[in-house]
Amino acid sequence: MDAICGASPILPYPERVDQLTNSGIAVWDVLQHCEREGSLDSAIKLDSEIPNDFEQFLTVYPQICHIFFNGKKAESSFRKKVWPELSPQIRDRITLTRLPSTSPANTQLTRKKKIEVWQEKITAVLLR
C-alpha cells in the first residue's frame, strides 16, 4: 500500500489509515473469526469461518464498488460465505478481483512483482 498511496508500514497506524482512506481505500478482513493451527490460510477450519457483516458495511458505504482480495483464501471465503448472502442491489454494483497474496508463503511471484500487480490493478480502479 506504500507504493499505491504512501501508507508506509513505518508510519504510525492512524497515519496509515488516513493515507488509505484519503486515497479511497478501505481495508477489512473477510473473516471476523476462524480457527487454525499456525499461520497458514490452508490450516483454517472451514466450519469455524465467521464472515464480517459485508451487507451492513456495503450499505453504509455505497460508494464502494470494487473489492480486492489478498490471495485465494480470502476470495474463496468471500465467494462462499458472503457473496450469496448479499442483496442483489449490492452484488450488482460490486466487482471482485483477486490479487496475489502478499504472504511470504506465496513464492510464485517476487515481492517486486506482487507490488507491481497490486499497484496496476488498484490504481486502475482508483483512477476511474
Short mmCIF file of C-alpha atoms in Angstrom, two decimals:
data_model
loop_
_atom_site.label_atom_id
_atom_site.label_comp_id
_atom_site.label_asym_id
_atom_site.label_seq_id
_atom_site.Cartn_x
_atom_site.Cartn_y
_atom_site.Cartn_z
CA MET A 1 0.00 0.00 0.00
CA ASP A 2 3.05 2.21 0.35
CA ALA A 3 3.64 2.10 -3.41
CA ILE A 4 -0.03 2.83 -4.13
CA CYS A 5 -0.89 5.58 -1.67
CA GLY A 6 2.03 6.19 0.65
CA ALA A 7 0.69 4.08 3.53
CA SER A 8 4.17 3.06 4.60
CA PRO A 9 4.49 0.35 7.25
CA ILE A 10 6.82 2.64 9.18
CA LEU A 11 4.06 5.22 9.69
CA PRO A 12 2.04 5.05 12.90
CA TYR A 13 -1.18 3.07 12.39
CA PRO A 14 -3.55 6.10 12.47
CA GLU A 15 -1.48 7.81 9.75
CA ARG A 16 -1.56 4.68 7.56
CA VAL A 17 -5.33 4.53 7.95
CA ASP A 18 -5.58 8.21 6.96
CA GLN A 19 -3.41 7.60 3.88
CA LEU A 20 -5.65 4.73 2.82
CA THR A 21 -8.97 6.46 3.40
CA ASN A 22 -7.78 9.69 1.77
CA SER A 23 -6.92 7.57 -1.29
CA GLY A 24 -10.37 5.98 -1.36
CA ILE A 25 -9.28 2.63 0.07
CA ALA A 26 -10.85 0.67 2.93
CA VAL A 27 -9.25 -2.45 4.40
CA TRP A 28 -11.31 -5.15 6.10
CA ASP A 29 -10.83 -8.85 6.70
CA VAL A 30 -13.32 -11.21 5.07
CA LEU A 31 -13.49 -13.25 8.26
CA GLN A 32 -14.18 -11.80 11.68
CA HIS A 33 -13.30 -15.16 13.24
CA CYS A 34 -11.81 -18.51 12.34
CA GLU A 35 -9.79 -21.25 13.97
CA ARG A 36 -6.49 -22.58 12.68
CA GLU A 37 -3.25 -24.02 13.89
CA GLY A 38 -0.30 -21.96 12.76
CA SER A 39 -0.47 -19.05 10.35
CA LEU A 40 -1.23 -20.69 7.02
CA ASP A 41 -4.62 -19.99 5.46
CA SER A 42 -4.76 -23.64 4.39
CA ALA A 43 -4.98 -24.57 8.10
CA ILE A 44 -8.25 -22.67 8.63
CA LYS A 45 -11.02 -25.00 9.79
CA LEU A 46 -13.81 -24.37 7.28
CA ASP A 47 -16.60 -24.87 9.81
CA SER A 48 -15.05 -22.20 12.05
CA GLU A 49 -15.25 -19.38 9.50
CA ILE A 50 -17.46 -16.47 10.52
CA PRO A 51 -17.52 -13.65 7.97
CA ASN A 52 -17.71 -9.96 8.71
CA ASP A 53 -21.05 -8.24 8.03
CA PHE A 54 -20.44 -7.01 4.49
CA GLU A 55 -24.12 -6.34 3.84
CA GLN A 56 -24.10 -3.72 6.59
CA PHE A 57 -20.66 -2.36 5.64
CA LEU A 58 -21.53 -2.02 1.94
CA THR A 59 -24.89 -0.45 2.79
CA VAL A 60 -23.22 2.18 4.99
CA TYR A 61 -20.59 2.82 2.29
CA PRO A 62 -22.48 2.74 -1.02
CA GLN A 63 -19.54 4.33 -2.85
CA ILE A 64 -17.61 1.04 -2.58
CA CYS A 65 -17.79 -0.63 -5.97
CA HIS A 66 -14.73 -2.86 -6.05
CA ILE A 67 -13.39 -5.46 -3.62
CA PHE A 68 -9.85 -6.75 -3.91
CA PHE A 69 -8.67 -9.91 -2.16
CA ASN A 70 -5.23 -10.59 -0.78
CA GLY A 71 -4.93 -14.09 -2.23
CA LYS A 72 -7.07 -17.14 -3.00
CA LYS A 73 -8.29 -17.95 0.50
CA ALA A 74 -9.78 -14.51 1.13
CA GLU A 75 -11.55 -14.62 -2.23
CA SER A 76 -12.77 -18.17 -1.71
CA SER A 77 -14.17 -17.44 1.75
CA PHE A 78 -15.89 -14.31 0.47
CA ARG A 79 -17.45 -16.07 -2.53
CA LYS A 80 -18.69 -18.96 -0.37
CA LYS A 81 -19.74 -17.20 2.82
CA VAL A 82 -20.53 -13.60 1.87
CA TRP A 83 -21.43 -13.21 -1.81
CA PRO A 84 -24.55 -15.44 -1.77
CA GLU A 85 -25.90 -13.52 1.24
CA LEU A 86 -25.51 -10.04 -0.26
CA SER A 87 -28.56 -8.28 -1.65
CA PRO A 88 -28.85 -8.18 -5.45
CA GLN A 89 -28.50 -4.38 -5.35
CA ILE A 90 -25.10 -4.67 -3.69
CA ARG A 91 -23.91 -7.57 -5.87
CA ASP A 92 -24.85 -5.59 -9.00
CA ARG A 93 -22.55 -2.70 -8.08
CA ILE A 94 -19.55 -4.69 -6.84
CA THR A 95 -16.63 -6.03 -8.89
CA LEU A 96 -14.40 -8.68 -7.31
CA THR A 97 -10.68 -9.05 -8.06
CA ARG A 98 -8.15 -11.43 -6.55
CA LEU A 99 -4.63 -10.07 -6.11
CA PRO A 100 -1.57 -12.19 -5.45
CA SER A 101 -1.18 -12.99 -1.77
CA THR A 102 1.37 -10.84 0.00
CA SER A 103 2.20 -13.75 2.31
CA PRO A 104 5.82 -14.86 2.30
CA ALA A 105 4.40 -18.37 1.81
CA ASN A 106 3.37 -17.27 -1.70
CA THR A 107 6.62 -17.84 -3.56
CA GLN A 108 5.11 -17.87 -7.07
CA LEU A 109 5.93 -14.19 -7.52
CA THR A 110 8.73 -12.00 -6.26
CA ARG A 111 7.87 -9.23 -3.82
CA LYS A 112 8.59 -6.71 -6.57
CA LYS A 113 6.17 -8.44 -8.97
CA LYS A 114 3.45 -8.62 -6.28
CA ILE A 115 3.80 -4.87 -5.72
CA GLU A 116 3.61 -4.22 -9.47
CA VAL A 117 0.42 -6.26 -9.84
CA TRP A 118 -1.24 -4.66 -6.81
CA GLN A 119 -0.28 -1.19 -7.98
CA GLU A 120 -1.51 -1.77 -11.53
CA LYS A 121 -4.88 -3.28 -10.57
CA ILE A 122 -5.76 -0.95 -7.70
CA THR A 123 -4.57 2.22 -9.43
CA ALA A 124 -6.69 1.40 -12.48
CA VAL A 125 -9.80 1.35 -10.27
CA LEU A 126 -8.86 4.47 -8.28
CA LEU A 127 -8.25 6.50 -11.44
CA ARG A 128 -11.67 5.76 -12.95
#
